[in-house]
């Protein structure tokens, strides 16, 4: 919550209000360049430092998200039983797509929902192929 002071028209006060409790990326962009040039350098330096820290944290989060996405992509491809072969079987009636063919031959019920398997369908998923366009899903 930002509280306004009596002297809200001063450049220093506007800079302070913009900086105080500012946890997002909004900076001095709403101010004309002339006003920003006249702001105390100390305020501008603090804002730049805050943005550098925020950018560093954002970069870390993006890298972790990318690593998690890769991990989830690999988990999706590998059989949920052996974790060695690619998944290639859809179980019916539940339609779970989590097993390789050798493991599906050994299962009587779906390893995810435990519904008895009535039939199986072999699937050549684009993710499992050696096609260079396999990333397009």
Short mmCIF file of N, CA and C in Angstrom, two decimals:
data_model
loop_
_atom_site.label_atom_id
_atom_site.label_comp_id
_atom_site.label_asym_id
_atom_site.label_seq_id
_atom_site.Cartn_x
_atom_site.Cartn_y
_atom_site.Cartn_z
N UNK A 1 0.85 -1.18 0.00
CA UNK A 1 0.00 0.00 0.00
C UNK A 1 0.88 1.23 0.00
N UNK A 2 0.62 2.12 -0.94
CA UNK A 2 1.42 3.34 -1.05
C UNK A 2 0.63 4.48 -0.44
N UNK A 3 1.28 5.24 0.43
CA UNK A 3 0.65 6.41 1.01
C UNK A 3 1.24 7.65 0.38
N UNK A 4 0.41 8.60 0.06
CA UNK A 4 0.85 9.82 -0.60
C UNK A 4 1.19 10.87 0.45
N UNK A 5 2.23 11.62 0.18
CA UNK A 5 2.61 12.70 1.09
C UNK A 5 2.01 14.00 0.60
N UNK A 6 2.15 15.02 1.41
CA UNK A 6 1.64 16.34 1.04
C UNK A 6 2.37 16.87 -0.18
N UNK A 7 3.65 16.59 -0.28
CA UNK A 7 4.48 17.12 -1.37
C UNK A 7 4.60 16.09 -2.50
N UNK A 8 3.46 15.62 -3.00
CA UNK A 8 3.50 14.55 -3.99
C UNK A 8 3.93 15.01 -5.38
N UNK A 9 4.07 16.33 -5.60
CA UNK A 9 4.50 16.82 -6.90
C UNK A 9 6.01 16.89 -7.05
N UNK A 10 6.75 16.72 -5.96
CA UNK A 10 8.21 16.81 -6.06
C UNK A 10 8.77 15.58 -6.76
N UNK A 11 9.85 15.79 -7.50
CA UNK A 11 10.48 14.68 -8.24
C UNK A 11 11.00 13.62 -7.29
N UNK A 12 11.58 14.06 -6.18
CA UNK A 12 12.12 13.10 -5.22
C UNK A 12 11.00 12.24 -4.63
N UNK A 13 9.87 12.87 -4.33
CA UNK A 13 8.75 12.14 -3.76
C UNK A 13 8.20 11.15 -4.77
N UNK A 14 8.10 11.54 -6.03
CA UNK A 14 7.61 10.63 -7.06
C UNK A 14 8.55 9.45 -7.24
N UNK A 15 9.85 9.72 -7.20
CA UNK A 15 10.82 8.64 -7.31
C UNK A 15 10.71 7.71 -6.12
N UNK A 16 10.55 8.29 -4.92
CA UNK A 16 10.42 7.47 -3.72
C UNK A 16 9.16 6.61 -3.77
N UNK A 17 8.05 7.22 -4.20
CA UNK A 17 6.79 6.47 -4.30
C UNK A 17 6.89 5.34 -5.30
N UNK A 18 7.60 5.58 -6.37
CA UNK A 18 7.78 4.54 -7.39
C UNK A 18 8.65 3.41 -6.85
N UNK A 19 9.62 3.76 -6.01
CA UNK A 19 10.56 2.76 -5.51
C UNK A 19 10.01 2.01 -4.29
N UNK A 20 9.30 2.70 -3.40
CA UNK A 20 8.82 2.09 -2.17
C UNK A 20 7.83 0.97 -2.47
N UNK A 21 8.07 -0.18 -1.86
CA UNK A 21 7.19 -1.35 -2.00
C UNK A 21 7.01 -1.79 -3.45
N UNK A 22 7.96 -1.50 -4.27
CA UNK A 22 7.87 -1.89 -5.68
C UNK A 22 8.54 -3.25 -5.84
N UNK A 23 7.74 -4.28 -5.98
CA UNK A 23 8.31 -5.62 -6.07
C UNK A 23 8.21 -6.19 -7.47
N UNK A 24 7.57 -5.47 -8.39
CA UNK A 24 7.45 -5.96 -9.75
C UNK A 24 8.52 -5.36 -10.64
N UNK A 25 8.25 -5.34 -11.94
CA UNK A 25 9.20 -4.80 -12.89
C UNK A 25 8.87 -3.36 -13.28
N UNK A 26 7.76 -2.82 -12.80
CA UNK A 26 7.43 -1.45 -13.17
C UNK A 26 8.45 -0.51 -12.54
N UNK A 27 9.04 0.31 -13.35
CA UNK A 27 10.08 1.21 -12.85
C UNK A 27 9.65 2.64 -13.12
N UNK A 28 10.53 3.41 -13.67
CA UNK A 28 10.24 4.81 -13.94
C UNK A 28 9.72 5.01 -15.35
N UNK A 29 9.19 3.98 -15.96
CA UNK A 29 8.79 4.06 -17.36
C UNK A 29 7.64 5.03 -17.59
N UNK A 30 6.84 5.31 -16.57
CA UNK A 30 5.72 6.23 -16.75
C UNK A 30 6.15 7.69 -16.66
N UNK A 31 7.41 7.91 -16.28
CA UNK A 31 7.91 9.28 -16.15
C UNK A 31 8.58 9.72 -17.45
N UNK A 32 8.47 11.01 -17.77
CA UNK A 32 9.19 11.50 -18.95
C UNK A 32 10.70 11.43 -18.71
N UNK A 33 11.48 11.24 -19.77
CA UNK A 33 12.94 11.10 -19.63
C UNK A 33 13.59 12.27 -18.88
N UNK A 34 13.05 13.47 -19.07
CA UNK A 34 13.63 14.62 -18.39
C UNK A 34 13.54 14.47 -16.88
N UNK A 35 12.42 13.94 -16.41
CA UNK A 35 12.22 13.77 -14.97
C UNK A 35 13.17 12.70 -14.42
N UNK A 36 13.34 11.62 -15.17
CA UNK A 36 14.23 10.55 -14.72
C UNK A 36 15.66 11.05 -14.66
N UNK A 37 16.05 11.87 -15.63
CA UNK A 37 17.42 12.41 -15.64
C UNK A 37 17.70 13.27 -14.42
N UNK A 38 16.67 13.92 -13.91
CA UNK A 38 16.85 14.81 -12.76
C UNK A 38 16.70 14.10 -11.42
N UNK A 39 16.33 12.83 -11.43
CA UNK A 39 16.17 12.09 -10.16
C UNK A 39 17.53 11.87 -9.51
N UNK A 40 17.52 11.75 -8.19
CA UNK A 40 18.79 11.49 -7.49
C UNK A 40 19.41 10.18 -7.99
N UNK A 41 20.70 10.23 -8.23
CA UNK A 41 21.42 9.06 -8.75
C UNK A 41 21.30 7.88 -7.80
N UNK A 42 21.25 8.17 -6.51
CA UNK A 42 21.14 7.11 -5.50
C UNK A 42 19.87 6.27 -5.72
N UNK A 43 18.76 6.95 -6.03
CA UNK A 43 17.49 6.26 -6.28
C UNK A 43 17.60 5.40 -7.53
N UNK A 44 18.20 5.96 -8.58
CA UNK A 44 18.33 5.21 -9.83
C UNK A 44 19.24 4.00 -9.66
N UNK A 45 20.34 4.16 -8.91
CA UNK A 45 21.26 3.05 -8.68
C UNK A 45 20.56 1.94 -7.91
N UNK A 46 19.80 2.30 -6.88
CA UNK A 46 19.06 1.29 -6.10
C UNK A 46 18.07 0.54 -6.99
N UNK A 47 17.40 1.27 -7.87
CA UNK A 47 16.43 0.64 -8.76
C UNK A 47 17.11 -0.31 -9.73
N UNK A 48 18.25 0.09 -10.27
CA UNK A 48 19.01 -0.79 -11.17
C UNK A 48 19.46 -2.04 -10.43
N UNK A 49 19.94 -1.88 -9.21
CA UNK A 49 20.38 -3.04 -8.42
C UNK A 49 19.20 -3.98 -8.15
N UNK A 50 18.04 -3.40 -7.83
CA UNK A 50 16.85 -4.22 -7.56
C UNK A 50 16.45 -5.00 -8.81
N UNK A 51 16.51 -4.33 -9.96
CA UNK A 51 16.15 -5.00 -11.20
C UNK A 51 17.16 -6.09 -11.57
N UNK A 52 18.45 -5.86 -11.29
CA UNK A 52 19.46 -6.88 -11.56
C UNK A 52 19.22 -8.12 -10.71
N UNK A 53 18.87 -7.91 -9.44
CA UNK A 53 18.57 -9.04 -8.55
C UNK A 53 17.34 -9.78 -9.06
N UNK A 54 16.30 -9.03 -9.43
CA UNK A 54 15.07 -9.64 -9.93
C UNK A 54 15.33 -10.42 -11.22
N UNK A 55 16.16 -9.86 -12.10
CA UNK A 55 16.49 -10.55 -13.35
C UNK A 55 17.27 -11.83 -13.08
N UNK A 56 18.20 -11.78 -12.12
CA UNK A 56 18.94 -12.99 -11.75
C UNK A 56 18.03 -14.08 -11.22
N UNK A 57 17.08 -13.69 -10.36
CA UNK A 57 16.13 -14.67 -9.82
C UNK A 57 15.23 -15.22 -10.92
N UNK A 58 14.80 -14.34 -11.83
CA UNK A 58 13.96 -14.77 -12.94
C UNK A 58 14.71 -15.75 -13.84
N UNK A 59 15.99 -15.48 -14.08
CA UNK A 59 16.81 -16.37 -14.91
C UNK A 59 16.96 -17.73 -14.26
N UNK A 60 17.18 -17.74 -12.93
CA UNK A 60 17.28 -19.02 -12.21
C UNK A 60 15.99 -19.80 -12.32
N UNK A 61 14.86 -19.10 -12.15
CA UNK A 61 13.57 -19.77 -12.23
C UNK A 61 13.32 -20.32 -13.63
N UNK A 62 13.71 -19.57 -14.65
CA UNK A 62 13.53 -20.04 -16.03
C UNK A 62 14.38 -21.28 -16.29
N UNK A 63 15.61 -21.29 -15.77
CA UNK A 63 16.48 -22.44 -15.96
C UNK A 63 15.91 -23.67 -15.24
N UNK A 64 15.43 -23.47 -14.02
CA UNK A 64 14.84 -24.58 -13.28
C UNK A 64 13.59 -25.10 -13.98
N UNK A 65 12.79 -24.20 -14.53
CA UNK A 65 11.60 -24.62 -15.26
C UNK A 65 11.97 -25.42 -16.50
N UNK A 66 13.01 -24.99 -17.19
CA UNK A 66 13.46 -25.71 -18.38
C UNK A 66 13.98 -27.10 -18.00
N UNK A 67 14.74 -27.18 -16.91
CA UNK A 67 15.24 -28.48 -16.46
C UNK A 67 14.09 -29.39 -16.05
N UNK A 68 13.09 -28.82 -15.37
CA UNK A 68 11.95 -29.62 -14.95
C UNK A 68 11.16 -30.09 -16.18
N UNK A 69 11.04 -29.23 -17.17
CA UNK A 69 10.34 -29.61 -18.40
C UNK A 69 11.05 -30.76 -19.10
N UNK A 70 12.37 -30.69 -19.18
CA UNK A 70 13.15 -31.78 -19.78
C UNK A 70 12.97 -33.08 -19.00
N UNK A 71 13.00 -32.96 -17.67
CA UNK A 71 12.83 -34.14 -16.83
C UNK A 71 11.44 -34.75 -17.05
N UNK A 72 10.41 -33.91 -17.08
CA UNK A 72 9.06 -34.40 -17.30
C UNK A 72 8.90 -34.99 -18.70
N UNK A 73 9.57 -34.39 -19.67
CA UNK A 73 9.51 -34.92 -21.03
C UNK A 73 10.11 -36.33 -21.06
N UNK A 74 11.24 -36.52 -20.39
CA UNK A 74 11.86 -37.84 -20.34
C UNK A 74 11.01 -38.83 -19.57
N UNK A 75 10.38 -38.37 -18.49
CA UNK A 75 9.50 -39.26 -17.73
C UNK A 75 8.33 -39.71 -18.59
N UNK A 76 7.85 -38.82 -19.41
CA UNK A 76 6.71 -39.15 -20.26
C UNK A 76 7.10 -40.19 -21.30
N UNK A 77 8.30 -40.16 -21.78
CA UNK A 77 8.73 -41.06 -22.84
C UNK A 77 9.03 -42.46 -22.30
N UNK A 78 9.62 -42.55 -21.14
CA UNK A 78 10.05 -43.84 -20.62
C UNK A 78 8.91 -44.61 -19.97
N UNK A 79 8.97 -45.91 -20.14
CA UNK A 79 7.99 -46.82 -19.56
C UNK A 79 7.94 -46.65 -18.05
N UNK A 80 6.74 -46.65 -17.49
CA UNK A 80 6.55 -46.46 -16.05
C UNK A 80 6.93 -47.70 -15.23
N UNK A 81 7.14 -48.81 -15.88
CA UNK A 81 7.52 -50.03 -15.16
C UNK A 81 9.03 -50.22 -15.18
N UNK A 82 9.62 -50.27 -16.36
CA UNK A 82 11.06 -50.56 -16.45
C UNK A 82 11.94 -49.32 -16.50
N UNK A 83 11.39 -48.18 -16.90
CA UNK A 83 12.14 -46.93 -17.05
C UNK A 83 13.36 -47.09 -17.96
N UNK A 84 13.26 -48.02 -18.92
CA UNK A 84 14.36 -48.27 -19.84
C UNK A 84 13.95 -48.08 -21.30
N UNK A 85 12.73 -48.45 -21.64
CA UNK A 85 12.28 -48.40 -23.03
C UNK A 85 11.21 -47.32 -23.20
N UNK A 86 11.06 -46.88 -24.44
CA UNK A 86 10.06 -45.87 -24.75
C UNK A 86 8.66 -46.44 -24.64
N UNK A 87 7.71 -45.60 -24.26
CA UNK A 87 6.32 -46.03 -24.21
C UNK A 87 5.79 -46.16 -25.64
N UNK A 88 4.98 -47.18 -25.87
CA UNK A 88 4.45 -47.39 -27.22
C UNK A 88 3.10 -48.10 -27.21
N UNK A 89 2.51 -48.27 -26.03
CA UNK A 89 1.25 -49.00 -25.92
C UNK A 89 0.21 -48.13 -25.21
N UNK A 90 -0.99 -48.09 -25.79
CA UNK A 90 -2.13 -47.44 -25.14
C UNK A 90 -3.00 -48.55 -24.58
N UNK A 91 -3.32 -48.44 -23.31
CA UNK A 91 -4.15 -49.44 -22.64
C UNK A 91 -5.62 -49.05 -22.75
N UNK A 92 -6.45 -50.03 -23.03
CA UNK A 92 -7.89 -49.79 -23.14
C UNK A 92 -8.63 -50.60 -22.08
N UNK A 93 -9.60 -50.06 -21.45
CA UNK A 93 -10.39 -48.88 -21.82
C UNK A 93 -9.89 -47.56 -21.21
N UNK A 94 -8.91 -47.56 -20.36
CA UNK A 94 -8.52 -46.34 -19.64
C UNK A 94 -7.74 -45.34 -20.49
N UNK A 95 -7.13 -45.81 -21.58
CA UNK A 95 -6.37 -44.97 -22.52
C UNK A 95 -5.08 -44.41 -21.95
N UNK A 96 -4.56 -45.00 -20.90
CA UNK A 96 -3.25 -44.56 -20.40
C UNK A 96 -2.17 -45.02 -21.36
N UNK A 97 -1.20 -44.14 -21.58
CA UNK A 97 -0.11 -44.37 -22.53
C UNK A 97 1.18 -44.31 -21.73
N UNK A 98 1.51 -45.41 -21.04
CA UNK A 98 2.61 -45.37 -20.07
C UNK A 98 3.55 -46.56 -20.13
N UNK A 99 3.32 -47.53 -21.03
CA UNK A 99 4.10 -48.77 -21.02
C UNK A 99 4.78 -49.05 -22.35
N UNK A 100 5.89 -49.77 -22.24
CA UNK A 100 6.53 -50.32 -23.43
C UNK A 100 5.85 -51.66 -23.73
N UNK A 101 6.14 -52.22 -24.88
CA UNK A 101 5.47 -53.47 -25.26
C UNK A 101 5.81 -54.64 -24.34
N UNK A 102 7.09 -54.89 -24.02
CA UNK A 102 7.39 -56.02 -23.13
C UNK A 102 6.71 -55.92 -21.76
N UNK A 103 6.68 -54.73 -21.20
CA UNK A 103 6.04 -54.57 -19.89
C UNK A 103 4.52 -54.68 -20.00
N UNK A 104 3.95 -54.22 -21.11
CA UNK A 104 2.50 -54.32 -21.27
C UNK A 104 2.05 -55.77 -21.37
N UNK A 105 2.92 -56.64 -21.90
CA UNK A 105 2.59 -58.06 -21.99
C UNK A 105 2.47 -58.71 -20.62
N UNK A 106 3.15 -58.13 -19.64
CA UNK A 106 3.15 -58.69 -18.29
C UNK A 106 2.06 -58.13 -17.39
N UNK A 107 1.41 -57.05 -17.83
CA UNK A 107 0.41 -56.38 -16.98
C UNK A 107 -1.00 -56.88 -17.27
N UNK A 108 -1.74 -57.10 -16.22
CA UNK A 108 -3.15 -57.47 -16.34
C UNK A 108 -4.06 -56.28 -16.07
N UNK A 109 -3.52 -55.29 -15.33
CA UNK A 109 -4.27 -54.07 -15.05
C UNK A 109 -3.36 -52.86 -15.26
N UNK A 110 -3.97 -51.74 -15.49
CA UNK A 110 -3.22 -50.51 -15.74
C UNK A 110 -2.43 -50.12 -14.49
N UNK A 111 -1.13 -49.82 -14.63
CA UNK A 111 -0.33 -49.45 -13.47
C UNK A 111 -0.70 -48.07 -12.90
N UNK A 112 -1.45 -47.29 -13.64
CA UNK A 112 -1.84 -45.96 -13.17
C UNK A 112 -3.16 -46.01 -12.42
N UNK A 113 -4.19 -46.56 -13.05
CA UNK A 113 -5.53 -46.52 -12.44
C UNK A 113 -6.04 -47.89 -11.98
N UNK A 114 -5.29 -48.94 -12.24
CA UNK A 114 -5.62 -50.32 -11.81
C UNK A 114 -6.88 -50.90 -12.47
N UNK A 115 -7.34 -50.29 -13.54
CA UNK A 115 -8.48 -50.83 -14.29
C UNK A 115 -7.98 -52.04 -15.06
N UNK A 116 -8.73 -53.15 -15.08
CA UNK A 116 -8.31 -54.32 -15.86
C UNK A 116 -8.16 -53.97 -17.34
N UNK A 117 -7.08 -54.44 -17.94
CA UNK A 117 -6.79 -54.16 -19.35
C UNK A 117 -7.63 -55.08 -20.22
N UNK A 118 -8.47 -54.49 -21.08
CA UNK A 118 -9.29 -55.27 -22.00
C UNK A 118 -8.58 -55.47 -23.33
N UNK A 119 -7.87 -54.45 -23.76
CA UNK A 119 -7.09 -54.56 -25.00
C UNK A 119 -5.97 -53.52 -24.98
N UNK A 120 -5.05 -53.67 -25.93
CA UNK A 120 -3.89 -52.78 -26.04
C UNK A 120 -3.75 -52.35 -27.48
N UNK A 121 -3.27 -51.15 -27.65
CA UNK A 121 -3.05 -50.64 -28.99
C UNK A 121 -1.63 -50.10 -29.10
N UNK A 122 -0.93 -50.52 -30.14
CA UNK A 122 0.43 -50.05 -30.37
C UNK A 122 0.36 -48.65 -31.00
N UNK A 123 1.20 -47.75 -30.49
CA UNK A 123 1.19 -46.37 -30.96
C UNK A 123 2.60 -45.95 -31.31
N UNK A 124 2.76 -45.37 -32.48
CA UNK A 124 4.04 -44.78 -32.86
C UNK A 124 3.92 -43.28 -32.68
N UNK A 125 4.22 -42.83 -31.49
CA UNK A 125 4.11 -41.42 -31.14
C UNK A 125 5.24 -40.65 -31.79
N UNK A 126 4.99 -39.41 -32.21
CA UNK A 126 6.03 -38.57 -32.81
C UNK A 126 7.17 -38.34 -31.84
N UNK A 127 6.89 -38.31 -30.54
CA UNK A 127 7.92 -38.09 -29.53
C UNK A 127 8.88 -39.27 -29.48
N UNK A 128 8.40 -40.46 -29.82
CA UNK A 128 9.25 -41.65 -29.76
C UNK A 128 10.02 -41.92 -31.03
N UNK A 129 9.75 -41.17 -32.09
CA UNK A 129 10.43 -41.45 -33.35
C UNK A 129 11.76 -40.74 -33.42
N UNK A 130 12.57 -41.13 -34.41
CA UNK A 130 13.85 -40.48 -34.64
C UNK A 130 13.70 -39.30 -35.60
N UNK A 131 12.48 -38.92 -35.88
CA UNK A 131 12.19 -37.83 -36.79
C UNK A 131 12.68 -36.51 -36.20
N UNK A 132 13.43 -35.70 -36.96
CA UNK A 132 13.91 -34.42 -36.43
C UNK A 132 12.78 -33.46 -36.08
N UNK A 133 11.60 -33.70 -36.61
CA UNK A 133 10.47 -32.84 -36.29
C UNK A 133 9.71 -33.33 -35.07
N UNK A 134 10.26 -34.27 -34.34
CA UNK A 134 9.55 -34.86 -33.21
C UNK A 134 9.31 -33.89 -32.07
N UNK A 135 10.03 -32.77 -32.05
CA UNK A 135 9.81 -31.78 -31.00
C UNK A 135 8.52 -31.01 -31.22
N UNK A 136 7.99 -31.08 -32.44
CA UNK A 136 6.75 -30.40 -32.74
C UNK A 136 5.61 -31.32 -32.35
N UNK A 137 4.97 -31.01 -31.25
CA UNK A 137 3.89 -31.86 -30.74
C UNK A 137 2.63 -31.05 -30.62
#
